[in-house]
PDB file of C-alpha atoms and ligand atoms in Angstrom:
ATOM      1  CA  UNK A   1     150.149  74.644 204.059  1.00 48.00           C
ATOM      2  CA  UNK A   2     151.421  77.661 205.494  1.00 59.00           C
ATOM      3  CA  UNK A   3     152.066  78.481 209.130  1.00 67.00           C
ATOM      4  CA  UNK A   4     153.825  81.270 211.013  1.00 91.00           C
ATOM      5  CA  UNK A   5     154.770  79.074 213.948  1.00 97.00           C
ATOM      6  CA  UNK A   6     157.071  76.029 213.470  1.00 97.00           C
ATOM      7  CA  UNK A   7     157.364  73.696 216.448  1.00 98.00           C
ATOM      8  CA  UNK A   8     160.122  71.166 216.484  1.00 98.00           C
ATOM      9  CA  UNK A   9     159.481  68.225 218.754  1.00 97.00           C
ATOM     10  CA  UNK A  10     161.599  65.119 219.432  1.00 97.00           C
ATOM     11  CA  UNK A  11     162.366  62.836 222.248  1.00 95.00           C
ATOM     12  CA  UNK A  12     165.546  64.000 224.037  1.00 92.00           C
ATOM     13  CA  UNK A  13     168.704  62.684 222.385  1.00 94.00           C
ATOM     14  CA  UNK A  14     167.248  62.271 218.968  1.00 97.00           C
ATOM     15  CA  UNK A  15     169.377  65.080 217.495  1.00 96.00           C
ATOM     16  CA  UNK A  16     166.904  67.935 217.730  1.00 95.00           C
ATOM     17  CA  UNK A  17     169.472  70.555 218.874  1.00 92.00           C
ATOM     18  CA  UNK A  18     171.987  69.600 216.215  1.00 95.00           C
ATOM     19  CA  UNK A  19     169.417  69.930 213.465  1.00 97.00           C
ATOM     20  CA  UNK A  20     167.977  73.281 214.915  1.00 95.00           C
ATOM     21  CA  UNK A  21     171.432  74.816 215.163  1.00 92.00           C
ATOM     22  CA  UNK A  22     171.944  74.174 211.435  1.00 96.00           C
ATOM     23  CA  UNK A  23     168.500  75.398 210.637  1.00 95.00           C
ATOM     24  CA  UNK A  24     168.918  78.641 212.610  1.00 92.00           C
ATOM     25  CA  UNK A  25     172.095  79.385 210.840  1.00 92.00           C
ATOM     26  CA  UNK A  26     170.754  78.882 207.458  1.00 93.00           C
ATOM     27  CA  UNK A  27     167.237  80.238 207.534  1.00 91.00           C
ATOM     28  CA  UNK A  28     167.778  83.642 208.911  1.00 87.00           C
ATOM     29  CA  UNK A  29     164.144  84.830 208.710  1.00 86.00           C
ATOM     30  CA  UNK A  30     162.924  82.483 211.510  1.00 94.00           C
ATOM     31  CA  UNK A  31     162.761  84.140 214.942  1.00 95.00           C
ATOM     32  CA  UNK A  32     163.803  81.798 217.669  1.00 95.00           C
ATOM     33  CA  UNK A  33     161.666  81.520 220.769  1.00 97.00           C
ATOM     34  CA  UNK A  34     164.015  81.454 223.889  1.00 97.00           C
ATOM     35  CA  UNK A  35     162.237  79.406 226.499  1.00 98.00           C
ATOM     36  CA  UNK A  36     162.594  79.646 230.227  1.00 98.00           C
ATOM     37  CA  UNK A  37     163.772  76.638 232.177  1.00 98.00           C
ATOM     38  CA  UNK A  38     164.814  75.648 235.741  1.00 98.00           C
ATOM     39  CA  UNK A  39     167.179  72.953 234.614  1.00 94.00           C
ATOM     40  CA  UNK A  40     170.909  73.502 235.177  1.00 94.00           C
ATOM     41  CA  UNK A  41     172.893  75.193 232.297  1.00 94.00           C
ATOM     42  CA  UNK A  42     175.027  72.826 230.205  1.00 89.00           C
ATOM     43  CA  UNK A  43     178.698  73.502 229.061  1.00 87.00           C
ATOM     44  CA  UNK A  44     178.534  75.552 226.054  1.00 90.00           C
ATOM     45  CA  UNK A  45     175.014  76.969 226.655  1.00 92.00           C
ATOM     46  CA  UNK A  46     174.349  80.727 226.845  1.00 95.00           C
ATOM     47  CA  UNK A  47     171.735  82.386 229.172  1.00 97.00           C
ATOM     48  CA  UNK A  48     169.456  84.380 227.027  1.00 97.00           C
ATOM     49  CA  UNK A  49     170.373  82.544 223.802  1.00 94.00           C
ATOM     50  CA  UNK A  50     169.662  78.844 224.504  1.00 93.00           C
ATOM     51  CA  UNK A  51     167.277  79.409 227.430  1.00 96.00           C
ATOM     52  CA  UNK A  52     166.624  81.784 230.223  1.00 98.00           C
ATOM     53  CA  UNK A  53     167.903  79.740 233.075  1.00 98.00           C
ATOM     54  CA  UNK A  54     165.863  80.674 235.995  1.00 98.00           C
ATOM     55  CA  UNK A  55     165.174  79.532 239.659  1.00 97.00           C
ATOM     56  CA  UNK A  56     161.978  77.300 240.311  1.00 97.00           C
ATOM     57  CA  UNK A  57     160.570  80.121 242.577  1.00 97.00           C
ATOM     58  CA  UNK A  58     160.955  82.677 239.758  1.00 98.00           C
ATOM     59  CA  UNK A  59     159.355  80.231 237.272  1.00 98.00           C
ATOM     60  CA  UNK A  60     156.420  79.600 239.700  1.00 98.00           C
ATOM     61  CA  UNK A  61     155.939  83.364 240.033  1.00 98.00           C
ATOM     62  CA  UNK A  62     155.859  83.724 236.249  1.00 98.00           C
ATOM     63  CA  UNK A  63     153.185  80.997 236.055  1.00 98.00           C
ATOM     64  CA  UNK A  64     151.117  82.748 238.639  1.00 98.00           C
ATOM     65  CA  UNK A  65     151.520  86.110 236.699  1.00 98.00           C
ATOM     66  CA  UNK A  66     150.324  84.241 233.494  1.00 98.00           C
ATOM     67  CA  UNK A  67     153.492  85.011 231.591  1.00 98.00           C
ATOM     68  CA  UNK A  68     153.635  81.653 229.686  1.00 98.00           C
ATOM     69  CA  UNK A  69     151.481  80.808 226.673  1.00 98.00           C
ATOM     70  CA  UNK A  70     152.347  77.131 227.606  1.00 98.00           C
ATOM     71  CA  UNK A  71     154.466  75.507 230.212  1.00 98.00           C
ATOM     72  CA  UNK A  72     155.209  72.045 231.166  1.00 97.00           C
ATOM     73  CA  UNK A  73     157.387  69.984 233.540  1.00 94.00           C
ATOM     74  CA  UNK A  74     159.636  67.889 231.476  1.00 88.00           C
ATOM     75  CA  UNK A  75     162.078  65.419 232.969  1.00 77.00           C
ATOM     76  CA  UNK A  76     161.567  66.891 236.455  1.00 83.00           C
ATOM     77  CA  UNK A  77     162.280  70.555 235.355  1.00 94.00           C
ATOM     78  CA  UNK A  78     160.083  73.450 234.332  1.00 98.00           C
ATOM     79  CA  UNK A  79     160.025  74.730 230.749  1.00 97.00           C
ATOM     80  CA  UNK A  80     157.849  77.504 229.399  1.00 98.00           C
ATOM     81  CA  UNK A  81     157.231  79.761 226.410  1.00 98.00           C
ATOM     82  CA  UNK A  82     156.930  83.492 226.829  1.00 97.00           C
ATOM     83  CA  UNK A  83     153.381  84.766 225.974  1.00 97.00           C
ATOM     84  CA  UNK A  84     154.899  88.223 225.332  1.00 97.00           C
ATOM     85  CA  UNK A  85     157.145  86.877 222.692  1.00 96.00           C
ATOM     86  CA  UNK A  86     154.511  85.032 220.851  1.00 96.00           C
ATOM     87  CA  UNK A  87     151.906  87.917 220.995  1.00 95.00           C
ATOM     88  CA  UNK A  88     154.729  90.253 219.680  1.00 95.00           C
ATOM     89  CA  UNK A  89     155.706  87.740 216.909  1.00 95.00           C
ATOM     90  CA  UNK A  90     152.051  87.562 215.861  1.00 93.00           C
ATOM     91  CA  UNK A  91     151.499  91.259 215.745  1.00 93.00           C
ATOM     92  CA  UNK A  92     154.716  91.793 213.830  1.00 94.00           C
ATOM     93  CA  UNK A  93     154.124  88.958 211.407  1.00 92.00           C
ATOM     94  CA  UNK A  94     157.366  87.106 212.424  1.00 95.00           C
ATOM     95  CA  UNK A  95     157.926  83.396 211.372  1.00 95.00           C
ATOM     96  CA  UNK A  96     158.638  81.853 214.669  1.00 97.00           C
ATOM     97  CA  UNK A  97     160.553  78.746 215.571  1.00 97.00           C
ATOM     98  CA  UNK A  98     160.004  76.704 218.781  1.00 97.00           C
ATOM     99  CA  UNK A  99     161.596  73.681 220.366  1.00 96.00           C
ATOM    100  CA  UNK A 100     158.993  72.124 222.601  1.00 96.00           C
ATOM    101  CA  UNK A 101     158.168  68.860 224.124  1.00 93.00           C
ATOM    102  CA  UNK A 102     155.021  66.929 223.267  1.00 95.00           C
ATOM    103  CA  UNK A 103     152.936  68.834 225.905  1.00 95.00           C
ATOM    104  CA  UNK A 104     154.086  72.039 224.478  1.00 97.00           C
ATOM    105  CA  UNK A 105     153.498  71.026 220.869  1.00 97.00           C
ATOM    106  CA  UNK A 106     149.997  69.885 221.813  1.00 97.00           C
ATOM    107  CA  UNK A 107     149.219  73.187 223.607  1.00 98.00           C
ATOM    108  CA  UNK A 108     150.314  75.114 220.513  1.00 97.00           C
ATOM    109  CA  UNK A 109     148.045  73.040 218.340  1.00 97.00           C
ATOM    110  CA  UNK A 110     145.075  73.574 220.683  1.00 97.00           C
ATOM    111  CA  UNK A 111     145.614  77.224 220.818  1.00 96.00           C
ATOM    112  CA  UNK A 112     146.772  78.111 217.262  1.00 95.00           C
ATOM    113  CA  UNK A 113     145.560  75.106 215.140  1.00 95.00           C
ATOM    114  CA  UNK A 114     147.186  75.088 211.689  1.00 94.00           C
ATOM    115  CA  UNK A 115     149.057  78.284 212.258  1.00 95.00           C
ATOM    116  CA  UNK A 116     151.368  76.115 214.440  1.00 97.00           C
ATOM    117  CA  UNK A 117     152.961  73.306 212.307  1.00 97.00           C
ATOM    118  CA  UNK A 118     154.582  70.607 214.458  1.00 98.00           C
ATOM    119  CA  UNK A 119     157.491  68.702 212.972  1.00 98.00           C
ATOM    120  CA  UNK A 120     158.230  65.544 214.988  1.00 98.00           C
ATOM    121  CA  UNK A 121     161.656  64.034 214.693  1.00 98.00           C
ATOM    122  CA  UNK A 122     162.184  60.378 215.517  1.00 98.00           C
ATOM    123  CA  UNK A 123     165.236  58.403 216.328  1.00 98.00           C
ATOM    124  CA  UNK A 124     165.982  55.233 214.379  1.00 98.00           C
ATOM    125  CA  UNK A 125     165.319  53.058 217.652  1.00 97.00           C
ATOM    126  CA  UNK A 126     165.223  53.456 221.441  1.00 97.00           C
ATOM    127  CA  UNK A 127     168.658  51.838 221.595  1.00 97.00           C
ATOM    128  CA  UNK A 128     170.141  54.317 219.218  1.00 97.00           C
ATOM    129  CA  UNK A 129     168.644  57.179 221.234  1.00 97.00           C
ATOM    130  CA  UNK A 130     170.151  55.815 224.503  1.00 97.00           C
ATOM    131  CA  UNK A 131     173.502  55.460 222.773  1.00 97.00           C
ATOM    132  CA  UNK A 132     173.266  59.182 221.671  1.00 97.00           C
ATOM    133  CA  UNK A 133     172.458  60.351 225.089  1.00 96.00           C
ATOM    134  CA  UNK A 134     175.376  58.442 226.485  1.00 96.00           C
ATOM    135  CA  UNK A 135     177.737  59.711 223.812  1.00 95.00           C
ATOM    136  CA  UNK A 136     176.605  63.287 224.376  1.00 92.00           C
ATOM    137  CA  UNK A 137     177.818  63.016 227.853  1.00 89.00           C
ATOM    138  CA  UNK A 138     175.765  65.930 229.366  1.00 87.00           C
ATOM    139  CA  UNK A 139     173.434  63.853 231.658  1.00 88.00           C
ATOM    140  CA  UNK A 140     173.755  61.399 234.528  1.00 91.00           C
ATOM    141  CA  UNK A 141     172.656  57.723 234.181  1.00 93.00           C
ATOM    142  CA  UNK A 142     169.528  58.476 236.115  1.00 92.00           C
ATOM    143  CA  UNK A 143     168.678  61.426 233.919  1.00 91.00           C
ATOM    144  CA  UNK A 144     169.301  59.376 230.774  1.00 94.00           C
ATOM    145  CA  UNK A 145     167.083  56.557 232.104  1.00 94.00           C
ATOM    146  CA  UNK A 146     164.278  59.011 232.606  1.00 92.00           C
ATOM    147  CA  UNK A 147     164.739  60.576 229.173  1.00 93.00           C
ATOM    148  CA  UNK A 148     164.598  57.123 227.527  1.00 96.00           C
ATOM    149  CA  UNK A 149     161.466  56.162 229.342  1.00 94.00           C
ATOM    150  CA  UNK A 150     159.845  59.406 228.396  1.00 92.00           C
ATOM    151  CA  UNK A 151     160.816  58.781 224.721  1.00 95.00           C
ATOM    152  CA  UNK A 152     158.913  55.533 224.626  1.00 95.00           C
ATOM    153  CA  UNK A 153     155.764  57.325 225.519  1.00 93.00           C
ATOM    154  CA  UNK A 154     156.291  60.265 223.262  1.00 94.00           C
ATOM    155  CA  UNK A 155     156.994  57.936 220.242  1.00 96.00           C
ATOM    156  CA  UNK A 156     153.580  56.346 220.718  1.00 94.00           C
ATOM    157  CA  UNK A 157     151.877  59.429 219.226  1.00 93.00           C
ATOM    158  CA  UNK A 158     154.314  60.349 216.643  1.00 96.00           C
ATOM    159  CA  UNK A 159     151.786  59.835 213.787  1.00 95.00           C
ATOM    160  CA  UNK A 160     149.502  62.512 215.033  1.00 96.00           C
ATOM    161  CA  UNK A 161     151.849  65.371 214.167  1.00 97.00           C
ATOM    162  CA  UNK A 162     151.778  67.481 211.008  1.00 97.00           C
ATOM    163  CA  UNK A 163     155.212  66.262 209.696  1.00 98.00           C
ATOM    164  CA  UNK A 164     157.377  63.262 210.804  1.00 98.00           C
ATOM    165  CA  UNK A 165     161.139  63.102 209.982  1.00 98.00           C
ATOM    166  CA  UNK A 166     163.459  60.111 210.810  1.00 98.00           C
ATOM    167  CA  UNK A 167     166.954  61.297 212.098  1.00 98.00           C
ATOM    168  CA  UNK A 168     169.045  58.283 210.957  1.00 98.00           C
ATOM    169  CA  UNK A 169     171.740  59.926 208.783  1.00 98.00           C
ATOM    170  CA  UNK A 170     172.068  63.489 210.013  1.00 98.00           C
ATOM    171  CA  UNK A 171     172.644  65.146 206.561  1.00 98.00           C
ATOM    172  CA  UNK A 172     169.565  63.378 205.123  1.00 98.00           C
ATOM    173  CA  UNK A 173     167.462  64.349 208.086  1.00 98.00           C
ATOM    174  CA  UNK A 174     168.556  67.894 207.821  1.00 98.00           C
ATOM    175  CA  UNK A 175     167.809  68.101 204.099  1.00 98.00           C
ATOM    176  CA  UNK A 176     164.203  66.816 204.787  1.00 98.00           C
ATOM    177  CA  UNK A 177     163.754  69.151 207.689  1.00 98.00           C
ATOM    178  CA  UNK A 178     164.918  72.236 205.602  1.00 97.00           C
ATOM    179  CA  UNK A 179     162.483  71.214 202.875  1.00 96.00           C
ATOM    180  CA  UNK A 180     159.584  70.848 205.064  1.00 96.00           C
ATOM    181  CA  UNK A 181     160.262  74.213 206.775  1.00 96.00           C
ATOM    182  CA  UNK A 182     160.675  75.946 203.413  1.00 93.00           C
ATOM    183  CA  UNK A 183     157.405  74.426 202.400  1.00 93.00           C
ATOM    184  CA  UNK A 184     155.673  75.774 205.597  1.00 92.00           C
ATOM    185  CA  UNK A 185     157.202  79.205 205.116  1.00 89.00           C
ATOM    186  CA  UNK A 186     156.005  79.703 201.594  1.00 84.00           C
TER     187      UNK A 186
HETATM  188  P1  LIG B 201     168.467  66.573 221.396  1.00 56.61           P
HETATM  189  O1  LIG B 201     168.605  68.014 221.199  1.00 56.61           O
HETATM  190  O2  LIG B 201     167.349  65.938 220.429  1.00 56.61           O
HETATM  191  O3  LIG B 201     168.373  66.154 222.819  1.00 56.61           O
HETATM  192  P2  LIG B 201     171.217  66.445 220.340  1.00 56.61           P
HETATM  193  O4  LIG B 201     171.100  67.315 219.122  1.00 56.61           O
HETATM  194  O5  LIG B 201     171.931  67.088 221.534  1.00 56.61           O
HETATM  195  O6  LIG B 201     169.819  65.921 220.738  1.00 56.61           O
HETATM  196  O7  LIG B 201     171.973  65.056 219.970  1.00 56.61           O
HETATM  197  C1  LIG B 201     172.191  64.015 220.773  1.00 56.61           C
HETATM  198  C2  LIG B 201     173.605  63.522 220.554  1.00 56.61           C
HETATM  199  O8  LIG B 201     173.436  62.639 219.252  1.00 56.61           O
HETATM  200  C3  LIG B 201     174.631  64.412 220.195  1.00 56.61           C
HETATM  201  O9  LIG B 201     175.918  64.045 220.705  1.00 56.61           O
HETATM  202  C4  LIG B 201     174.669  64.527 218.731  1.00 56.61           C
HETATM  203  O10 LIG B 201     175.907  64.934 218.174  1.00 56.61           O
HETATM  204  C5  LIG B 201     174.303  63.078 218.304  1.00 56.61           C
HETATM  205  N1  LIG B 201     173.516  62.994 217.106  1.00 56.61           N
HETATM  206  C6  LIG B 201     172.602  63.779 216.564  1.00 56.61           C
HETATM  207  N2  LIG B 201     172.148  63.364 215.328  1.00 56.61           N
HETATM  208  C7  LIG B 201     172.728  62.197 215.099  1.00 56.61           C
HETATM  209  C8  LIG B 201     172.746  61.255 214.067  1.00 56.61           C
HETATM  210  N3  LIG B 201     171.818  61.380 212.931  1.00 56.61           N
HETATM  211  N4  LIG B 201     173.528  60.185 214.091  1.00 56.61           N
HETATM  212  C9  LIG B 201     174.302  59.966 215.187  1.00 56.61           C
HETATM  213  N5  LIG B 201     174.477  60.818 216.206  1.00 56.61           N
HETATM  214  C10 LIG B 201     173.594  61.959 216.182  1.00 56.61           C
HETATM  215  P1  LIG B 202     166.604  70.020 227.137  1.00 56.61           P
HETATM  216  O1  LIG B 202     166.689  69.966 228.575  1.00 56.61           O
HETATM  217  O2  LIG B 202     167.258  68.721 226.562  1.00 56.61           O
HETATM  218  O3  LIG B 202     167.120  71.403 226.458  1.00 56.61           O
HETATM  219  O4  LIG B 202     164.992  69.964 226.774  1.00 56.61           O
HETATM  220  C1  LIG B 202     164.184  68.984 227.250  1.00 56.61           C
HETATM  221  C2  LIG B 202     162.912  69.013 226.678  1.00 56.61           C
HETATM  222  O5  LIG B 202     162.234  70.213 226.927  1.00 56.61           O
HETATM  223  C3  LIG B 202     163.036  68.969 225.147  1.00 56.61           C
HETATM  224  O6  LIG B 202     161.994  68.025 224.673  1.00 56.61           O
HETATM  225  C4  LIG B 202     162.544  70.373 224.698  1.00 56.61           C
HETATM  226  O7  LIG B 202     161.864  70.376 223.440  1.00 56.61           O
HETATM  227  C5  LIG B 202     161.538  70.730 225.785  1.00 56.61           C
HETATM  228  N1  LIG B 202     161.386  72.293 225.991  1.00 56.61           N
HETATM  229  C6  LIG B 202     162.327  73.206 225.737  1.00 56.61           C
HETATM  230  N2  LIG B 202     161.575  74.373 225.919  1.00 56.61           N
HETATM  231  C7  LIG B 202     160.305  74.061 226.177  1.00 56.61           C
HETATM  232  C8  LIG B 202     159.086  74.858 226.407  1.00 56.61           C
HETATM  233  O8  LIG B 202     159.297  76.198 226.495  1.00 56.61           O
HETATM  234  N3  LIG B 202     158.032  74.307 226.644  1.00 56.61           N
HETATM  235  C9  LIG B 202     157.929  72.996 226.562  1.00 56.61           C
HETATM  236  N4  LIG B 202     156.655  72.608 226.732  1.00 56.61           N
HETATM  237  N5  LIG B 202     158.935  72.233 226.347  1.00 56.61           N
HETATM  238  C10 LIG B 202     160.080  72.830 226.112  1.00 56.61           C
END
């Protein structure tokens, strides 16, 4: 199993960003795909590093100009992956890393087949997911309720992805993730 595109997918609050930050720090030959989004920037996030934070009008113009290989509305905001980035990565032979929702992961599988390997990370339970979102303290009650509802739907199809990892204990989950990524990269 080898792929040049690794897509990490998880319901919001599972711990994906925590795991991805460790992965990015430890595996330096992965080139991170910086998505565009219209959601408000969170404390600690950096424009151009975490996301390109853009206005809805700008995002809609970029859709019309066909600048995204995939885009989706997730939790009421737009998110999209740059087509130019992916094309450049493919032509340069980069190993690329993506953080996408289920719609984005499905689109990448449709377009690239096995060259795109989707790793789905699941929380121990919906209750634990809600606790993590509350503890993170970055989203309103309303936003958390929407994310928890979306999580129920996303978890229904977890078995269809290439790899499935449970994030119960963070260190164990990270070791499993790293091993899967290393296997994909060889
Ligand atoms: P995501 O990127 O999937 O939305 P985060 O990485 O922001 O999720 O994690 C959500 C919250 O849960 C954060 O406060 C994080 O520190 C915490 N968290 C992540 N993994 C675990 C874990 N295995 N056990 C307990 N808390 C966790
Ligand atoms: P967050 O707002 O918590 O950073 O991300 C919300 C969701 O949007 C996450 O599930 C994340 O994976 C997803 N996401 C981030 N960037 C993209 C993208 O470019 N395309 C798609 N389809 N989803 C994305």
